[in-house]
Coordinates of C-alpha atoms in Angstrom, one line a residue:
Chain A
X190 CA 157.0 -68.1 132.7
X191 CA 159.2 -65.4 134.1
X192 CA 156.0 -62.4 134.4
X193 CA 158.7 -60.2 135.5
X194 CA 162.3 -60.8 136.5
X195 CA 165.1 -58.1 135.3
X196 CA 167.9 -59.0 137.5
X197 CA 168.4 -62.0 139.1
X198 CA 172.2 -63.0 140.5
X199 CA 174.2 -65.4 141.9
X200 CA 176.9 -63.7 144.0
X201 CA 178.1 -60.9 141.5
X202 CA 177.1 -62.7 138.3
X203 CA 173.7 -62.6 136.3
X204 CA 171.9 -65.6 135.3
X205 CA 168.8 -66.7 133.7
X206 CA 165.9 -67.4 135.8
X207 CA 166.3 -70.2 137.3
X208 CA 164.1 -73.2 136.2
X209 CA 162.5 -74.4 139.9
X210 CA 160.7 -77.5 138.5
X211 CA 163.9 -78.9 137.5
X212 CA 165.8 -77.3 140.8
X213 CA 166.2 -80.5 143.4
X214 CA 165.0 -77.8 146.4
X215 CA 163.5 -74.8 144.8
X216 CA 163.4 -72.9 148.0
X217 CA 167.2 -73.2 148.6
X218 CA 167.6 -72.4 145.1
X219 CA 165.7 -69.1 145.4
X220 CA 167.6 -68.4 148.8
X221 CA 170.7 -68.5 146.6
X222 CA 169.7 -65.8 144.5
X223 CA 169.2 -61.6 144.4
X224 CA 166.9 -59.7 142.4
X225 CA 163.5 -58.3 142.0
X226 CA 161.2 -60.9 140.4
X227 CA 157.9 -62.1 140.4
X228 CA 158.1 -65.6 138.4
X229 CA 155.5 -67.9 137.7
X230 CA 156.5 -70.9 136.3
X231 CA 154.7 -74.3 135.5
X232 CA 156.2 -77.7 135.7
X233 CA 154.7 -80.5 133.3
X234 CA 153.0 -82.5 136.0
X235 CA 150.9 -79.3 136.7
X236 CA 152.4 -77.8 140.1
X237 CA 152.7 -74.1 139.1
X238 CA 155.6 -72.6 141.2
X239 CA 154.9 -68.4 142.2
X240 CA 158.0 -66.5 143.8
X241 CA 158.4 -63.0 144.6
X242 CA 161.4 -61.0 145.5
X243 CA 162.4 -60.6 149.1
X244 CA 160.8 -57.5 149.9
X245 CA 158.4 -57.3 147.3
X246 CA 159.9 -54.7 145.0
X247 CA 158.1 -56.7 142.4
X248 CA 154.2 -57.2 142.5
X249 CA 152.6 -60.8 141.6
X250 CA 149.0 -61.4 141.9
X251 CA 147.1 -64.5 140.7
X252 CA 143.7 -66.5 140.3
X253 CA 143.2 -70.5 140.4
X254 CA 140.7 -71.2 138.1
X255 CA 139.8 -75.2 137.6
X256 CA 143.4 -76.4 136.9
X257 CA 144.5 -73.1 136.0
X258 CA 146.7 -70.2 137.6
X259 CA 146.2 -66.8 136.1
X260 CA 148.9 -64.5 137.0
X261 CA 150.2 -60.9 136.4
X262 CA 152.2 -58.6 137.9
X263 CA 149.3 -55.6 137.7
X264 CA 146.4 -56.3 139.4
X265 CA 144.1 -54.7 137.5
X266 CA 145.2 -57.0 134.7
X267 CA 143.2 -59.9 136.5
X268 CA 140.2 -58.0 136.9
X269 CA 140.0 -56.5 133.7
X270 CA 140.4 -60.5 132.4
X271 CA 137.2 -61.0 134.0
X272 CA 138.6 -62.3 137.7
X273 CA 136.6 -61.8 141.1
X274 CA 138.8 -59.2 143.2
X275 CA 137.7 -61.9 145.8
X276 CA 139.4 -64.7 143.9
X277 CA 142.1 -62.6 143.0
X278 CA 145.4 -63.5 145.5
X279 CA 149.2 -62.2 146.3
X280 CA 152.5 -64.0 146.6
X281 CA 153.9 -62.4 149.8
X282 CA 157.5 -61.2 149.5
X283 CA 160.2 -63.8 149.9
X284 CA 157.8 -66.6 149.7
X285 CA 157.6 -69.6 147.1
X286 CA 153.8 -70.6 146.5
X287 CA 153.9 -73.7 145.2
X288 CA 150.2 -74.8 143.6
X289 CA 148.8 -77.9 142.6
X290 CA 145.5 -77.0 141.2
X291 CA 144.4 -80.8 140.8
X292 CA 144.6 -81.7 144.4
X293 CA 143.5 -78.3 145.8
X294 CA 147.2 -78.6 147.6
X295 CA 149.4 -75.0 148.4
X296 CA 152.5 -74.9 150.1
X297 CA 153.8 -71.1 151.0
X298 CA 157.3 -71.4 152.0
X299 CA 159.6 -68.5 152.7
X300 CA 163.4 -68.5 151.4
X301 CA 164.3 -65.2 152.3
X302 CA 163.6 -63.8 155.9
X303 CA 164.7 -60.7 157.2
X304 CA 166.4 -60.8 160.6
X305 CA 166.4 -57.3 162.1
X306 CA 169.1 -55.9 164.1
X307 CA 169.1 -55.7 167.8
X308 CA 167.0 -53.0 169.6
X309 CA 170.0 -52.7 172.4
X310 CA 172.9 -50.8 172.6
X311 CA 175.4 -51.6 169.1
X312 CA 178.2 -52.1 170.9
X313 CA 182.0 -50.7 170.4
X314 CA 183.2 -50.6 166.7
X315 CA 179.7 -52.1 165.5
X316 CA 179.7 -48.9 163.4
X317 CA 182.6 -50.5 161.2
X318 CA 181.9 -53.4 160.9
X319 CA 178.3 -53.0 159.5
X320 CA 180.0 -50.5 157.2
X321 CA 182.2 -53.2 155.9
X322 CA 179.3 -55.2 155.6
X323 CA 177.4 -53.0 153.6
X324 CA 180.1 -51.8 151.7
X325 CA 181.1 -55.5 150.1
X326 CA 177.3 -55.7 149.7
X327 CA 177.0 -52.4 147.8
X328 CA 180.3 -53.4 146.2
X329 CA 179.0 -56.9 144.7
X330 CA 175.3 -55.2 143.7
X331 CA 176.9 -52.3 141.7
X332 CA 179.4 -54.7 139.9
X333 CA 176.2 -57.0 139.2
X334 CA 174.2 -53.7 137.8
X335 CA 177.0 -52.6 135.5
X336 CA 177.1 -56.0 134.0
X337 CA 173.3 -55.7 133.8
X338 CA 172.9 -52.6 132.4
X339 CA 175.7 -52.6 129.8
X340 CA 174.9 -51.1 126.6
X341 CA 171.9 -49.3 128.0
X342 CA 170.7 -45.5 129.1
X343 CA 170.8 -45.6 132.9
X344 CA 169.3 -42.8 135.2
X345 CA 169.6 -42.0 137.9
X346 CA 166.2 -40.4 140.4
X347 CA 168.1 -37.7 142.2
X348 CA 166.3 -35.7 144.9
X349 CA 169.3 -34.1 146.3
X350 CA 169.1 -36.4 149.7
X351 CA 171.4 -39.1 150.8
X352 CA 170.1 -41.6 149.6
X353 CA 169.7 -40.7 146.1
X354 CA 172.9 -38.9 146.2
X355 CA 174.7 -41.9 147.2
X356 CA 172.8 -44.4 144.6
X357 CA 174.5 -41.7 142.3
X358 CA 178.1 -41.5 143.5
X359 CA 178.2 -45.4 143.6
X360 CA 176.5 -45.3 139.6
X361 CA 179.0 -43.1 138.7
X362 CA 182.5 -44.9 140.0
X363 CA 181.1 -47.9 138.7
X364 CA 178.9 -47.6 135.3
X365 CA 180.6 -46.2 132.4
X366 CA 177.5 -43.4 131.6
X367 CA 174.8 -42.3 133.9
X368 CA 172.7 -39.3 134.0
X369 CA 170.8 -37.9 137.2
X370 CA 167.1 -36.8 136.6
X371 CA 165.1 -34.7 139.0
X372 CA 161.2 -33.9 138.7
X373 CA 160.2 -30.3 139.8
X374 CA 157.1 -29.2 139.9
X375 CA 156.4 -25.9 138.8
X376 CA 155.2 -22.9 140.9
X377 CA 152.2 -20.5 139.8
X378 CA 154.8 -18.0 140.4
X379 CA 157.7 -19.0 139.5
X380 CA 160.0 -18.2 142.4
X381 CA 163.4 -20.1 141.6
X382 CA 164.3 -23.4 141.9
X383 CA 163.3 -25.4 145.2
X384 CA 165.7 -26.7 147.8
X385 CA 165.2 -30.3 146.3
X386 CA 166.3 -28.9 142.5
X387 CA 169.0 -26.9 144.0
X388 CA 170.3 -29.8 146.0
X389 CA 170.2 -31.8 142.9
X390 CA 172.1 -29.2 140.7
X391 CA 174.8 -29.1 143.5
X392 CA 175.1 -32.9 144.0
X393 CA 174.9 -33.7 140.1
X394 CA 177.5 -30.6 140.1
X395 CA 180.1 -32.4 142.8
X396 CA 179.7 -35.6 141.2
X397 CA 180.4 -34.6 137.7
X398 CA 177.4 -36.5 136.6
X399 CA 175.1 -34.6 133.6
X400 CA 171.6 -33.6 135.2
X401 CA 168.7 -33.8 133.8
X402 CA 165.7 -31.5 134.8
X403 CA 161.9 -32.6 134.2
X404 CA 159.6 -29.9 135.3
X405 CA 156.5 -29.9 134.9
X406 CA 153.3 -27.7 135.2
X407 CA 150.8 -28.7 137.6
X408 CA 147.8 -30.0 135.5
X409 CA 150.6 -31.6 134.0
X410 CA 150.8 -33.9 137.1
X411 CA 147.7 -34.2 137.9
X412 CA 147.1 -35.3 134.7
X413 CA 148.8 -38.6 135.9
X414 CA 146.6 -39.1 138.7
X415 CA 144.6 -42.3 137.3
X416 CA 148.1 -43.9 136.1
X417 CA 149.7 -43.7 139.2
X418 CA 146.8 -45.0 141.2
X419 CA 146.1 -48.2 138.9
X420 CA 149.6 -49.0 137.9
X421 CA 151.1 -47.9 141.4
X422 CA 148.5 -50.3 142.7
X423 CA 147.7 -48.3 145.8
X424 CA 145.4 -45.4 146.9
X425 CA 147.6 -44.4 150.2
X426 CA 148.5 -40.9 150.1
X427 CA 152.4 -41.3 150.4
X428 CA 152.6 -43.1 147.6
X429 CA 150.7 -41.4 145.1
X430 CA 152.5 -38.6 145.8
X431 CA 155.7 -40.3 145.3
X432 CA 153.7 -42.3 142.6
X433 CA 153.3 -38.7 140.9
X434 CA 156.9 -38.1 140.6
X435 CA 157.9 -41.1 139.2
X436 CA 155.1 -40.8 136.9
X437 CA 156.3 -37.6 135.5
X438 CA 160.3 -39.0 134.9
X439 CA 158.4 -42.1 133.1
X440 CA 156.8 -40.1 130.7
X441 CA 159.8 -38.2 130.3
X442 CA 162.2 -40.5 129.8
X443 CA 160.0 -42.9 127.9
X444 CA 159.5 -40.0 125.4
X445 CA 163.2 -39.7 124.9
X446 CA 163.8 -43.5 124.3
X447 CA 161.0 -44.3 122.3
X448 CA 163.3 -46.6 120.3
X449 CA 166.8 -48.2 121.2
X450 CA 167.9 -50.4 124.0
X451 CA 165.4 -50.4 127.2
X452 CA 166.7 -47.6 130.0
X453 CA 167.0 -48.8 133.5
X454 CA 166.4 -46.4 136.1
X455 CA 167.9 -46.7 139.5
X456 CA 166.5 -45.2 142.9
X457 CA 167.4 -44.9 146.1
X458 CA 163.8 -46.3 147.7
X459 CA 163.7 -48.7 150.5
X460 CA 166.3 -47.4 152.0
X461 CA 164.2 -45.2 154.1
X462 CA 162.0 -48.5 155.3
X463 CA 165.4 -50.7 156.1
X464 CA 166.2 -47.5 158.0
X465 CA 163.2 -46.3 159.5
X466 CA 163.7 -42.8 158.6
X467 CA 160.4 -41.7 157.9
X468 CA 158.7 -38.6 160.2
X469 CA 155.0 -37.2 159.6
X470 CA 154.6 -34.3 157.5
X471 CA 153.0 -31.0 158.2
X472 CA 150.9 -29.3 155.8
X473 CA 148.8 -26.3 156.6
X474 CA 147.7 -27.5 159.9
X475 CA 147.1 -31.1 159.4
X476 CA 149.6 -33.8 159.7
X477 CA 150.4 -36.5 156.6
X478 CA 152.6 -39.3 156.2
X479 CA 151.4 -40.6 160.0
X480 CA 153.6 -43.4 161.2
X481 CA 152.6 -46.2 164.1
X482 CA 152.9 -44.6 167.5
X483 CA 155.8 -46.9 167.7
X484 CA 159.8 -46.7 168.5
X485 CA 162.1 -46.2 165.2
X486 CA 163.8 -49.7 165.9
X487 CA 160.3 -51.2 166.0
X488 CA 158.4 -49.5 163.1
X489 CA 160.9 -50.9 160.8
X490 CA 159.6 -54.2 160.6
X491 CA 156.5 -52.8 159.8
X492 CA 157.8 -50.2 157.1
X493 CA 159.5 -53.1 155.2
X494 CA 157.0 -55.3 155.2
X495 CA 154.5 -52.6 153.9
X496 CA 156.4 -52.4 151.0
X497 CA 154.5 -55.4 150.0
X498 CA 151.7 -52.9 148.6
X499 CA 152.4 -50.2 146.3
X500 CA 154.5 -50.2 142.8
X501 CA 155.0 -46.7 143.0
X502 CA 158.5 -47.1 141.3
X503 CA 158.8 -50.2 139.5
X504 CA 155.2 -50.1 137.8
X505 CA 155.0 -46.7 137.0
X506 CA 158.3 -46.9 135.8
X507 CA 157.5 -49.9 133.5
X508 CA 154.5 -49.0 131.9
X509 CA 156.9 -46.3 130.0
X510 CA 159.1 -48.9 129.3
X511 CA 161.5 -48.1 131.8
X512 CA 163.3 -51.1 134.1
X513 CA 163.7 -49.6 137.5
X514 CA 166.5 -51.5 140.1
X515 CA 166.9 -50.5 143.8
X516 CA 170.1 -51.0 144.8
X517 CA 169.5 -51.0 148.5
X518 CA 166.9 -53.4 148.2
X519 CA 169.4 -55.7 147.2
X520 CA 171.5 -55.2 150.3
X521 CA 168.0 -55.2 152.5
X522 CA 170.2 -58.2 154.6
X523 CA 172.7 -56.1 155.3
X524 CA 170.8 -52.8 156.1
X525 CA 168.5 -55.2 158.3
X526 CA 170.8 -56.4 160.2
X527 CA 171.8 -52.6 161.3
X528 CA 171.3 -52.5 165.2
X529 CA 168.5 -50.2 166.0
X530 CA 171.0 -47.5 167.4
X531 CA 173.2 -47.6 164.4
X532 CA 170.2 -47.5 161.8
X533 CA 167.3 -45.3 163.3
X534 CA 168.7 -43.2 165.7
X535 CA 168.8 -39.5 165.1
X536 CA 171.6 -38.6 162.6
X537 CA 172.3 -42.6 162.2
X538 CA 172.1 -42.7 158.2
X539 CA 174.2 -39.6 157.6
X540 CA 177.2 -41.6 159.9
X541 CA 176.4 -44.7 158.3
X542 CA 177.0 -42.8 154.7
X543 CA 179.7 -41.1 156.2
X544 CA 181.4 -44.3 157.4
X545 CA 180.7 -46.2 154.0
X546 CA 182.0 -43.8 151.6
X547 CA 184.2 -41.1 153.3
X548 CA 184.6 -37.8 151.7
X549 CA 183.7 -39.0 147.9
X550 CA 180.0 -37.5 149.2
X551 CA 180.0 -33.7 149.6
X552 CA 179.4 -32.8 153.3
X553 CA 176.6 -30.6 152.0
X554 CA 174.8 -34.0 151.0
X555 CA 174.9 -35.5 154.9
X556 CA 174.2 -32.2 156.5
X557 CA 170.9 -31.6 154.6
X558 CA 168.3 -31.9 156.9
X559 CA 165.7 -35.2 156.2
X560 CA 162.6 -34.0 153.9
X561 CA 160.5 -36.3 151.7
X562 CA 161.9 -35.5 148.9
X563 CA 160.0 -33.8 146.4
X564 CA 156.1 -34.3 147.7
X565 CA 156.0 -31.9 150.6
X566 CA 158.7 -29.3 152.0
X567 CA 156.7 -26.4 153.8
X568 CA 157.1 -23.0 152.3
X569 CA 158.9 -24.6 149.2
X570 CA 157.2 -23.6 145.5
X571 CA 155.4 -26.8 145.8
X572 CA 155.2 -30.5 146.0
X573 CA 152.8 -33.1 144.7
X574 CA 151.1 -33.3 148.3
X575 CA 150.6 -29.3 148.3
X576 CA 149.5 -29.6 145.0
X577 CA 146.7 -32.5 145.7
X578 CA 145.9 -30.9 149.2
X579 CA 144.8 -27.5 147.1
X580 CA 143.0 -29.3 144.8
X581 CA 141.0 -31.0 147.1
X582 CA 142.4 -34.9 146.0
X583 CA 142.6 -35.9 150.2
X584 CA 142.8 -39.6 150.8
X585 CA 139.2 -40.0 150.8
X586 CA 139.0 -39.2 147.1
X587 CA 141.8 -41.2 146.5
X588 CA 140.4 -44.4 147.9
X589 CA 137.3 -43.5 145.7
X590 CA 139.1 -43.0 142.7
X591 CA 140.9 -45.8 143.3
X592 CA 138.1 -48.1 143.9
X593 CA 136.3 -46.6 141.0
X594 CA 139.2 -47.0 138.1
X595 CA 139.2 -50.9 139.4
X596 CA 135.6 -51.4 139.0
X597 CA 135.8 -52.1 142.6
X598 CA 133.3 -51.8 145.7
X599 CA 135.2 -49.9 149.2
X600 CA 134.3 -53.0 150.8
X601 CA 136.6 -55.3 148.3
X602 CA 139.6 -52.7 148.8
X603 CA 139.5 -53.2 152.0
X604 CA 139.5 -56.6 151.9
X605 CA 142.4 -56.5 149.3
X606 CA 144.9 -54.9 151.6
X607 CA 146.2 -54.8 155.3
X608 CA 148.2 -53.4 157.6
X609 CA 150.3 -52.8 154.2
X610 CA 150.3 -56.3 152.8
X611 CA 148.1 -57.4 150.0
X612 CA 145.7 -60.1 150.7
X613 CA 147.3 -63.8 150.2
X614 CA 145.9 -67.1 151.5
X615 CA 146.7 -69.3 154.0
X616 CA 145.5 -72.3 152.5
X617 CA 144.8 -73.4 148.6
X618 CA 142.0 -70.5 147.6
X619 CA 138.9 -71.4 147.9
X620 CA 137.2 -71.7 144.7
X621 CA 136.0 -69.0 142.8
X622 CA 132.6 -67.3 144.0
X623 CA 129.8 -66.4 141.3
X624 CA 132.2 -64.7 139.1
X625 CA 131.1 -61.6 137.3
X626 CA 132.8 -58.9 135.3
X627 CA 133.5 -55.8 136.7
X628 CA 132.8 -52.4 134.7
X629 CA 135.7 -51.7 132.8
X630 CA 137.9 -49.2 134.2
X631 CA 137.2 -45.6 133.2
X632 CA 139.8 -42.5 133.0
X633 CA 141.3 -40.8 129.9
X634 CA 144.8 -41.7 130.7
X635 CA 144.2 -45.2 131.4
X636 CA 143.0 -45.8 128.2
X637 CA 145.6 -43.7 126.7
X638 CA 148.3 -46.0 128.2
X639 CA 146.9 -49.8 127.7
X640 CA 149.4 -51.5 125.9
X641 CA 152.4 -49.3 126.8
X642 CA 155.2 -51.3 128.2
X643 CA 152.7 -53.9 129.9
X644 CA 155.3 -56.0 132.6
X645 CA 153.2 -58.9 132.5
X646 CA 150.2 -60.5 130.8
X647 CA 148.0 -63.0 132.3
X648 CA 147.7 -66.6 131.6
X649 CA 150.5 -69.1 131.7
X650 CA 152.9 -70.7 129.6
X651 CA 155.1 -74.4 130.4
X652 CA 158.5 -73.3 132.5
Chain B
X195 CA 146.8 -67.5 178.5
X196 CA 143.0 -66.8 179.6
X197 CA 140.7 -65.3 176.2
X198 CA 138.8 -63.7 178.6
X199 CA 141.8 -61.7 180.2
X200 CA 143.1 -60.8 176.4
X201 CA 139.8 -59.4 174.8
X202 CA 139.2 -57.3 177.9
X203 CA 142.8 -55.6 177.6
X204 CA 142.4 -55.6 173.6
X205 CA 139.5 -54.0 174.0
X206 CA 140.9 -51.4 176.6
X207 CA 143.4 -50.5 173.9
X208 CA 141.6 -50.2 171.3
X209 CA 138.8 -48.0 173.0
X210 CA 141.4 -46.2 174.5
X211 CA 143.8 -45.8 171.3
X212 CA 141.4 -45.4 168.5
X213 CA 139.3 -43.1 170.4
X214 CA 135.9 -45.6 170.7
X215 CA 133.3 -43.6 172.7
X216 CA 131.3 -45.2 175.2
X217 CA 127.9 -44.6 173.7
X218 CA 129.2 -45.9 170.5
X219 CA 126.6 -48.9 170.4
X220 CA 128.0 -50.3 166.9
X221 CA 131.2 -51.4 168.7
X222 CA 131.5 -54.6 170.4
X223 CA 133.6 -57.9 171.1
X224 CA 132.1 -59.3 167.6
X225 CA 132.6 -56.2 165.4
X226 CA 134.4 -56.1 162.4
X227 CA 136.8 -53.6 162.6
X228 CA 137.6 -53.8 159.3
X229 CA 134.3 -53.2 157.8
X230 CA 132.9 -50.9 160.3
X231 CA 136.3 -48.7 160.0
X232 CA 137.9 -48.8 163.6
X233 CA 141.4 -50.0 162.4
X234 CA 143.4 -48.5 159.2
X235 CA 146.7 -49.4 158.2
X236 CA 148.7 -47.8 161.0
X237 CA 145.7 -48.7 163.8
X238 CA 147.1 -52.6 163.1
X239 CA 150.2 -51.8 163.4
X240 CA 150.0 -50.4 166.3
X241 CA 147.3 -53.0 168.0
X242 CA 149.3 -55.7 166.2
X243 CA 152.6 -54.0 168.3
X244 CA 150.8 -53.7 171.4
X245 CA 149.5 -57.7 171.2
X246 CA 153.1 -58.6 170.6
X247 CA 154.4 -57.0 173.4
X248 CA 151.6 -57.5 176.2
X249 CA 151.4 -61.3 175.7
X250 CA 155.1 -62.0 174.5
X251 CA 154.5 -63.7 171.1
X252 CA 155.0 -62.5 167.4
X253 CA 152.3 -62.7 165.1
X254 CA 153.0 -63.8 161.8
X255 CA 151.5 -61.4 158.6
X256 CA 149.6 -64.5 158.1
X257 CA 147.2 -63.8 160.5
X258 CA 146.1 -60.5 158.8
X259 CA 144.0 -62.2 156.5
X260 CA 142.3 -64.8 158.6
X261 CA 138.7 -64.2 159.0
X262 CA 139.3 -64.3 163.0
X263 CA 141.7 -61.0 162.9
X264 CA 139.0 -59.3 162.5
X265 CA 136.9 -59.1 165.7
X266 CA 138.1 -58.5 169.0
X267 CA 137.1 -62.2 169.8
X268 CA 138.5 -63.6 167.2
X269 CA 142.1 -62.0 167.4
X270 CA 141.9 -62.8 171.0
X271 CA 141.5 -66.2 169.9
X272 CA 144.2 -66.6 167.8
X273 CA 146.7 -65.0 170.0
X274 CA 145.9 -67.4 172.6
X275 CA 146.1 -70.4 169.9
X276 CA 149.9 -69.1 169.4
X277 CA 150.7 -68.7 172.7
X278 CA 149.9 -72.3 173.2
X279 CA 151.5 -73.2 170.9
X280 CA 154.8 -72.0 172.0
X281 CA 153.8 -73.2 175.4
X282 CA 153.8 -69.5 177.4
X283 CA 153.7 -69.9 181.2
X284 CA 149.7 -69.2 182.2
X285 CA 150.8 -65.7 183.2
X286 CA 151.9 -64.8 179.9
X287 CA 150.2 -61.9 179.8
X288 CA 152.2 -59.1 181.0
X289 CA 150.7 -55.8 182.0

């Protein structure tokens, strides 16, 4: 069974999901493909193959009960099915997990290790060389997207920053029709568009792309909080704040496409992790989104590894029937290979993008100072960080609420996520302990969202 | 690599980096750093980076969920086992 495999490709040709049980070498088969996927297939001999894409864009949880392996893309689905949290495991990103429950055997193999570029000084001419490799990877990716998205509505989430502007540019060049979409939170006293919306309008106009603005009242956004926690699968504030933006966009786009072909959303996510382009954000005397006290080149590996946890895009858009694709994640090898000096030094991203597309992207995009798109800009009409802070919803409250919604104790939650990784088992998962049914998750929005656009279902089917 | 050296250095690092008060009686080399709230997701990344740099090893993500990777004593055991498996010289612990 393919739980969720919207894009699976060999070179630049979309292909069906490979049957791992029939492959001579399943690890090599997976290594030869690119895509976003969380797969679970069962071979006739009872072996289970579970695999997850290189960066862990898609989530994949499972629980072993006797000879059965139950899996789902959403943790909540296994919990609702009665699996104890302690019996739920995750497949690490870029790994193939082979389970033979009858023999209580497990084999976990990495099929897509990422190699990060050196922290030494880059050689002369390295930027041009890496830009050419990355240009080829993006070309391959967008040709693939063009085939994959044919006949379907395509949106690009556009914040007006470099990452999403580049995706918008390439989408316009490779896809026949694309609409840019931007979230904006209405301020209590409307004082004109915020910088993000203003920039997004400028970018869309400059690139000649139709632009849809999704403007929300603060209370409309707060209504989405429970959904963001449960289906964004993380309580950490930086993911929740972004998740609120995506959930608002997902709700609006889902409503526009209640019928017809399934829409696709392209996003600029994961580039910030691959280039370590993050910084802590001060707001009202406090610092949010603190990063480990390491060099940018060093922290890159941890930021990318941390993509394991959180489903702030794919999980939330999928709840509203939308497929999300992250072009940069499909070029992860080339981006990770960039030497730290070319990836993470101040101004490196703008130089890289300029080397990639020259003047096809307006100058003002490359010159714009880095901001956390839509979530936190000091002095702006408001972002989702400001909204939650003003309403007293801090990290402690998010964690407490997430645990309650999932029917978990805090300690169980702490054992499920560590250092940006979901729990995985180094050996065959221990036999389920005394299983108990957790209380059903609560929250009005959660109930309203049930059954809408589910990504995967617990259970298994023959491959 | 000497396990006592590793755990001593680890304790100094954790006490300083995470501001563990000298009079904190809950804290010891056997304390579960996760359950007792001494480590968060940022802190553990800094701890891993420190271990990797000072012990010249690479800690795979798999160690995160090993039961031993909960206390200073356990972490030192993991580090020493990893170093032994990679046949580092005995002075592999750098300042």
